[in-house]
């Protein structure tokens, strides 16, 4: 199997991968994350008190409004829960309002303190059924180059991990056994 055989890798994506130094499946699987994101239990708006990533469970009373400044879009709204409200802003995402579900759902993103209060910037919209699954996962955060996205790299790496014997084992079995080391393909999974 080659990079071009992975679902989601066309000629343009292949060029981006190659420009980032990823030319083989082995290069991709060893393009290690720089960090991991862990989803924590949701907090209430009232509990927001410092600048960090948070998840809040709530709803929009009215749809967020869209404004344009110098050709750039800003979508803003007030997100409510039983304890209060927080301002939410998305930049350069003019169609985000189409992704906002009705009723209660989760928003996950970075909170920043402003003069008028806390603002949740560029939050991810998470439906209730997705949130429980996210609580049990560590989401890799990859170093991004050449127009690659984290979502694409996660998808491609997951496809690679389904393959058997992806990487060549260089350590002899007796050395692995003596030092209780895993076989390389087991270790990367």
C-alpha positions as protocol buffer text, in pm:
chain_id: "A"
residue {
  index: 1
  type: UNK
  ca { x: 0 y: 0 z: 0 }
}
residue {
  index: 2
  type: UNK
  ca { x: 115 y: 355 z: -80 }
}
residue {
  index: 3
  type: UNK
  ca { x: 10 y: 703 z: 34 }
}
residue {
  index: 4
  type: UNK
  ca { x: -191 y: 755 z: -284 }
}
residue {
  index: 5
  type: UNK
  ca { x: -399 y: 446 z: -199 }
}
residue {
  index: 6
  type: UNK
  ca { x: -535 y: 601 z: 123 }
}
residue {
  index: 7
  type: UNK
  ca { x: -888 y: 737 z: 114 }
}
residue {
  index: 8
  type: UNK
  ca { x: -873 y: 1117 z: 94 }
}
residue {
  index: 9
  type: UNK
  ca { x: -535 y: 1134 z: -81 }
}
residue {
  index: 10
  type: UNK
  ca { x: -566 y: 1280 z: -428 }
}
residue {
  index: 11
  type: UNK
  ca { x: -298 y: 1456 z: -633 }
}
residue {
  index: 12
  type: UNK
  ca { x: -321 y: 1785 z: -437 }
}
residue {
  index: 13
  type: UNK
  ca { x: -309 y: 1618 z: -95 }
}
residue {
  index: 14
  type: UNK
  ca { x: -20 y: 1398 z: -209 }
}
residue {
  index: 15
  type: UNK
  ca { x: 174 y: 1714 z: -307 }
}
residue {
  index: 16
  type: UNK
  ca { x: 106 y: 1867 z: 36 }
}
residue {
  index: 17
  type: UNK
  ca { x: 216 y: 1550 z: 214 }
}
residue {
  index: 18
  type: UNK
  ca { x: 534 y: 1530 z: 5 }
}
residue {
  index: 19
  type: UNK
  ca { x: 610 y: 1900 z: 66 }
}
residue {
  index: 20
  type: UNK
  ca { x: 589 y: 1829 z: 441 }
}
residue {
  index: 21
  type: UNK
  ca { x: 840 y: 1542 z: 402 }
}
residue {
  index: 22
  type: UNK
  ca { x: 581 y: 1263 z: 415 }
}
residue {
  index: 23
  type: UNK
  ca { x: 651 y: 1041 z: 116 }
}
residue {
  index: 24
  type: UNK
  ca { x: 575 y: 692 z: 245 }
}
residue {
  index: 25
  type: UNK
  ca { x: 335 y: 523 z: 486 }
}
residue {
  index: 26
  type: UNK
  ca { x: 628 y: 484 z: 727 }
}
residue {
  index: 27
  type: UNK
  ca { x: 687 y: 861 z: 712 }
}
residue {
  index: 28
  type: UNK
  ca { x: 320 y: 920 z: 789 }
}
residue {
  index: 29
  type: UNK
  ca { x: 302 y: 676 z: 1079 }
}
residue {
  index: 30
  type: UNK
  ca { x: 617 y: 827 z: 1232 }
}
residue {
  index: 31
  type: UNK
  ca { x: 494 y: 1186 z: 1192 }
}
residue {
  index: 32
  type: UNK
  ca { x: 432 y: 1196 z: 1565 }
}
residue {
  index: 33
  type: UNK
  ca { x: 183 y: 1430 z: 1731 }
}
residue {
  index: 34
  type: UNK
  ca { x: 327 y: 1734 z: 1911 }
}
residue {
  index: 35
  type: UNK
  ca { x: 57 y: 1706 z: 2178 }
}
residue {
  index: 36
  type: UNK
  ca { x: -274 y: 1541 z: 2264 }
}
residue {
  index: 37
  type: UNK
  ca { x: -607 y: 1704 z: 2341 }
}
residue {
  index: 38
  type: UNK
  ca { x: -815 y: 1552 z: 2615 }
}
residue {
  index: 39
  type: UNK
  ca { x: -1180 y: 1640 z: 2647 }
}
residue {
  index: 40
  type: UNK
  ca { x: -1278 y: 1703 z: 3006 }
}
residue {
  index: 41
  type: UNK
  ca { x: -1622 y: 1704 z: 3165 }
}
residue {
  index: 42
  type: UNK
  ca { x: -1828 y: 2003 z: 3059 }
}
residue {
  index: 43
  type: UNK
  ca { x: -1843 y: 2302 z: 3292 }
}
residue {
  index: 44
  type: UNK
  ca { x: -2114 y: 2565 z: 3334 }
}
residue {
  index: 45
  type: UNK
  ca { x: -2078 y: 2920 z: 3204 }
}
residue {
  index: 46
  type: UNK
  ca { x: -2059 y: 3036 z: 3565 }
}
residue {
  index: 47
  type: UNK
  ca { x: -1752 y: 2815 z: 3622 }
}
residue {
  index: 48
  type: UNK
  ca { x: -1549 y: 2976 z: 3340 }
}
residue {
  index: 49
  type: UNK
  ca { x: -1280 y: 3173 z: 3521 }
}
residue {
  index: 50
  type: UNK
  ca { x: -952 y: 3147 z: 3333 }
}
residue {
  index: 51
  type: UNK
  ca { x: -816 y: 3135 z: 2983 }
}
residue {
  index: 52
  type: UNK
  ca { x: -807 y: 2769 z: 2880 }
}
residue {
  index: 53
  type: UNK
  ca { x: -983 y: 2511 z: 2663 }
}
residue {
  index: 54
  type: UNK
  ca { x: -1326 y: 2428 z: 2800 }
}
residue {
  index: 55
  type: UNK
  ca { x: -1639 y: 2239 z: 2705 }
}
residue {
  index: 56
  type: UNK
  ca { x: -1976 y: 2398 z: 2783 }
}
residue {
  index: 57
  type: UNK
  ca { x: -2318 y: 2241 z: 2745 }
}
residue {
  index: 58
  type: UNK
  ca { x: -2584 y: 2489 z: 2639 }
}
residue {
  index: 59
  type: UNK
  ca { x: -2787 y: 2643 z: 2359 }
}
residue {
  index: 60
  type: UNK
  ca { x: -2835 y: 2956 z: 2149 }
}
residue {
  index: 61
  type: UNK
  ca { x: -3159 y: 3147 z: 2220 }
}
residue {
  index: 62
  type: UNK
  ca { x: -3126 y: 3309 z: 1878 }
}
residue {
  index: 63
  type: UNK
  ca { x: -2910 y: 3210 z: 1583 }
}
residue {
  index: 64
  type: UNK
  ca { x: -2563 y: 3371 z: 1585 }
}
residue {
  index: 65
  type: UNK
  ca { x: -2536 y: 3673 z: 1357 }
}
residue {
  index: 66
  type: UNK
  ca { x: -2293 y: 3707 z: 1071 }
}
residue {
  index: 67
  type: UNK
  ca { x: -2101 y: 4028 z: 994 }
}
residue {
  index: 68
  type: UNK
  ca { x: -1841 y: 4113 z: 734 }
}
residue {
  index: 69
  type: UNK
  ca { x: -1541 y: 4340 z: 788 }
}
residue {
  index: 70
  type: UNK
  ca { x: -1311 y: 4407 z: 493 }
}
residue {
  index: 71
  type: UNK
  ca { x: -1436 y: 4088 z: 325 }
}
residue {
  index: 72
  type: UNK
  ca { x: -1379 y: 3871 z: 634 }
}
residue {
  index: 73
  type: UNK
  ca { x: -1671 y: 3709 z: 810 }
}
residue {
  index: 74
  type: UNK
  ca { x: -1733 y: 3701 z: 1185 }
}
residue {
  index: 75
  type: UNK
  ca { x: -2016 y: 3492 z: 1324 }
}
residue {
  index: 76
  type: UNK
  ca { x: -2110 y: 3581 z: 1682 }
}
residue {
  index: 77
  type: UNK
  ca { x: -2375 y: 3484 z: 1931 }
}
residue {
  index: 78
  type: UNK
  ca { x: -2458 y: 3433 z: 2298 }
}
residue {
  index: 79
  type: UNK
  ca { x: -2444 y: 3076 z: 2424 }
}
residue {
  index: 80
  type: UNK
  ca { x: -2657 y: 3004 z: 2732 }
}
residue {
  index: 81
  type: UNK
  ca { x: -2684 y: 2743 z: 3001 }
}
residue {
  index: 82
  type: UNK
  ca { x: -2874 y: 2744 z: 3332 }
}
residue {
  index: 83
  type: UNK
  ca { x: -2607 y: 2962 z: 3498 }
}
residue {
  index: 84
  type: UNK
  ca { x: -2546 y: 3241 z: 3246 }
}
residue {
  index: 85
  type: UNK
  ca { x: -2420 y: 3322 z: 2899 }
}
residue {
  index: 86
  type: UNK
  ca { x: -2090 y: 3348 z: 2715 }
}
residue {
  index: 87
  type: UNK
  ca { x: -2010 y: 3521 z: 2387 }
}
residue {
  index: 88
  type: UNK
  ca { x: -1906 y: 3288 z: 2106 }
}
residue {
  index: 89
  type: UNK
  ca { x: -1714 y: 3399 z: 1793 }
}
residue {
  index: 90
  type: UNK
  ca { x: -1610 y: 3222 z: 1476 }
}
residue {
  index: 91
  type: UNK
  ca { x: -1380 y: 3397 z: 1225 }
}
residue {
  index: 92
  type: UNK
  ca { x: -1365 y: 3316 z: 855 }
}
residue {
  index: 93
  type: UNK
  ca { x: -1640 y: 3054 z: 886 }
}
residue {
  index: 94
  type: UNK
  ca { x: -1940 y: 3214 z: 711 }
}
residue {
  index: 95
  type: UNK
  ca { x: -2136 y: 2888 z: 692 }
}
residue {
  index: 96
  type: UNK
  ca { x: -2091 y: 2776 z: 1052 }
}
residue {
  index: 97
  type: UNK
  ca { x: -2452 y: 2870 z: 1129 }
}
residue {
  index: 98
  type: UNK
  ca { x: -2561 y: 2577 z: 912 }
}
residue {
  index: 99
  type: UNK
  ca { x: -2378 y: 2339 z: 1150 }
}
residue {
  index: 100
  type: UNK
  ca { x: -2541 y: 2469 z: 1468 }
}
residue {
  index: 101
  type: UNK
  ca { x: -2804 y: 2223 z: 1589 }
}
residue {
  index: 102
  type: UNK
  ca { x: -3129 y: 2323 z: 1757 }
}
residue {
  index: 103
  type: UNK
  ca { x: -3158 y: 2269 z: 2130 }
}
residue {
  index: 104
  type: UNK
  ca { x: -2881 y: 2181 z: 2372 }
}
residue {
  index: 105
  type: UNK
  ca { x: -2533 y: 2073 z: 2257 }
}
residue {
  index: 106
  type: UNK
  ca { x: -2167 y: 2112 z: 2349 }
}
residue {
  index: 107
  type: UNK
  ca { x: -1913 y: 2375 z: 2244 }
}
residue {
  index: 108
  type: UNK
  ca { x: -1542 y: 2310 z: 2297 }
}
residue {
  index: 109
  type: UNK
  ca { x: -1279 y: 2576 z: 2252 }
}
residue {
  index: 110
  type: UNK
  ca { x: -1042 y: 2834 z: 2395 }
}
residue {
  index: 111
  type: UNK
  ca { x: -1183 y: 3093 z: 2636 }
}
residue {
  index: 112
  type: UNK
  ca { x: -1027 y: 3441 z: 2636 }
}
residue {
  index: 113
  type: UNK
  ca { x: -1090 y: 3717 z: 2890 }
}
residue {
  index: 114
  type: UNK
  ca { x: -1201 y: 4049 z: 2738 }
}
residue {
  index: 115
  type: UNK
  ca { x: -1319 y: 4375 z: 2900 }
}
residue {
  index: 116
  type: UNK
  ca { x: -1679 y: 4270 z: 2848 }
}
residue {
  index: 117
  type: UNK
  ca { x: -1629 y: 3918 z: 2988 }
}
residue {
  index: 118
  type: UNK
  ca { x: -1516 y: 3582 z: 2857 }
}
residue {
  index: 119
  type: UNK
  ca { x: -1535 y: 3493 z: 2487 }
}
residue {
  index: 120
  type: UNK
  ca { x: -1522 y: 3142 z: 2340 }
}
residue {
  index: 121
  type: UNK
  ca { x: -1330 y: 3164 z: 2009 }
}
residue {
  index: 122
  type: UNK
  ca { x: -1355 y: 2917 z: 1720 }
}
residue {
  index: 123
  type: UNK
  ca { x: -1531 y: 2649 z: 1927 }
}
residue {
  index: 124
  type: UNK
  ca { x: -1595 y: 2302 z: 1795 }
}
residue {
  index: 125
  type: UNK
  ca { x: -1964 y: 2207 z: 1784 }
}
residue {
  index: 126
  type: UNK
  ca { x: -2023 y: 1867 z: 1944 }
}
residue {
  index: 127
  type: UNK
  ca { x: -2355 y: 1684 z: 1940 }
}
residue {
  index: 128
  type: UNK
  ca { x: -2459 y: 1501 z: 2254 }
}
residue {
  index: 129
  type: UNK
  ca { x: -2405 y: 1153 z: 2108 }
}
residue {
  index: 130
  type: UNK
  ca { x: -2048 y: 1242 z: 1999 }
}
residue {
  index: 131
  type: UNK
  ca { x: -1943 y: 1395 z: 2331 }
}
residue {
  index: 132
  type: UNK
  ca { x: -1951 y: 1076 z: 2540 }
}
residue {
  index: 133
  type: UNK
  ca { x: -1718 y: 907 z: 2291 }
}
residue {
  index: 134
  type: UNK
  ca { x: -1478 y: 1205 z: 2290 }
}
residue {
  index: 135
  type: UNK
  ca { x: -1442 y: 1187 z: 2668 }
}
residue {
  index: 136
  type: UNK
  ca { x: -1268 y: 851 z: 2630 }
}
residue {
  index: 137
  type: UNK
  ca { x: -1025 y: 956 z: 2354 }
}
residue {
  index: 138
  type: UNK
  ca { x: -692 y: 1132 z: 2332 }
}
residue {
  index: 139
  type: UNK
  ca { x: -699 y: 1339 z: 2014 }
}
residue {
  index: 140
  type: UNK
  ca { x: -353 y: 1380 z: 1856 }
}
residue {
  index: 141
  type: UNK
  ca { x: -244 y: 1731 z: 1760 }
}
residue {
  index: 142
  type: UNK
  ca { x: 2 y: 1710 z: 1471 }
}
residue {
  index: 143
  type: UNK
  ca { x: 259 y: 1969 z: 1363 }
}
residue {
  index: 144
  type: UNK
  ca { x: 99 y: 2113 z: 1051 }
}
residue {
  index: 145
  type: UNK
  ca { x: 288 y: 2210 z: 738 }
}
residue {
  index: 146
  type: UNK
  ca { x: 214 y: 2275 z: 372 }
}
residue {
  index: 147
  type: UNK
  ca { x: -162 y: 2329 z: 416 }
}
residue {
  index: 148
  type: UNK
  ca { x: -228 y: 1996 z: 589 }
}
residue {
  index: 149
  type: UNK
  ca { x: -505 y: 1977 z: 848 }
}
residue {
  index: 150
  type: UNK
  ca { x: -512 y: 1789 z: 1176 }
}
residue {
  index: 151
  type: UNK
  ca { x: -835 y: 1617 z: 1076 }
}
residue {
  index: 152
  type: UNK
  ca { x: -677 y: 1486 z: 753 }
}
residue {
  index: 153
  type: UNK
  ca { x: -367 y: 1354 z: 932 }
}
residue {
  index: 154
  type: UNK
  ca { x: -577 y: 1179 z: 1199 }
}
residue {
  index: 155
  type: UNK
  ca { x: -784 y: 1014 z: 926 }
}
residue {
  index: 156
  type: UNK
  ca { x: -478 y: 901 z: 728 }
}
residue {
  index: 157
  type: UNK
  ca { x: -293 y: 767 z: 1033 }
}
residue {
  index: 158
  type: UNK
  ca { x: -603 y: 573 z: 1142 }
}
residue {
  index: 159
  type: UNK
  ca { x: -615 y: 410 z: 797 }
}
residue {
  index: 160
  type: UNK
  ca { x: -246 y: 319 z: 824 }
}
residue {
  index: 161
  type: UNK
  ca { x: -290 y: 162 z: 1166 }
}
residue {
  index: 162
  type: UNK
  ca { x: -537 y: -86 z: 1015 }
}
residue {
  index: 163
  type: UNK
  ca { x: -253 y: -230 z: 803 }
}
residue {
  index: 164
  type: UNK
  ca { x: -46 y: -524 z: 928 }
}
residue {
  index: 165
  type: UNK
  ca { x: 335 y: -509 z: 924 }
}
residue {
  index: 166
  type: UNK
  ca { x: 349 y: -147 z: 821 }
}
residue {
  index: 167
  type: UNK
  ca { x: 702 y: -85 z: 949 }
}
residue {
  index: 168
  type: UNK
  ca { x: 1010 y: -303 z: 915 }
}
residue {
  index: 169
  type: UNK
  ca { x: 1139 y: -446 z: 1244 }
}
residue {
  index: 170
  type: UNK
  ca { x: 1513 y: -391 z: 1284 }
}
residue {
  index: 171
  type: UNK
  ca { x: 1568 y: -528 z: 1633 }
}
residue {
  index: 172
  type: UNK
  ca { x: 1637 y: -900 z: 1652 }
}
residue {
  index: 173
  type: UNK
  ca { x: 1380 y: -1103 z: 1845 }
}
residue {
  index: 174
  type: UNK
  ca { x: 1633 y: -1205 z: 2111 }
}
residue {
  index: 175
  type: UNK
  ca { x: 1711 y: -839 z: 2191 }
}
residue {
  index: 176
  type: UNK
  ca { x: 1340 y: -752 z: 2208 }
}
residue {
  index: 177
  type: UNK
  ca { x: 1281 y: -1048 z: 2439 }
}
residue {
  index: 178
  type: UNK
  ca { x: 1581 y: -973 z: 2662 }
}
residue {
  index: 179
  type: UNK
  ca { x: 1477 y: -608 z: 2717 }
}
residue {
  index: 180
  type: UNK
  ca { x: 1103 y: -677 z: 2704 }
}
residue {
  index: 181
  type: UNK
  ca { x: 1048 y: -456 z: 2400 }
}
residue {
  index: 182
  type: UNK
  ca { x: 743 y: -468 z: 2178 }
}
residue {
  index: 183
  type: UNK
  ca { x: 756 y: -543 z: 1808 }
}
residue {
  index: 184
  type: UNK
  ca { x: 755 y: -209 z: 1622 }
}
residue {
  index: 185
  type: UNK
  ca { x: 415 y: -251 z: 1455 }
}
residue {
  index: 186
  type: UNK
  ca { x: 256 y: -333 z: 1788 }
}
residue {
  index: 187
  type: UNK
  ca { x: 430 y: -35 z: 1952 }
}
residue {
  index: 188
  type: UNK
  ca { x: 301 y: 224 z: 1703 }
}
residue {
  index: 189
  type: UNK
  ca { x: -56 y: 106 z: 1741 }
}
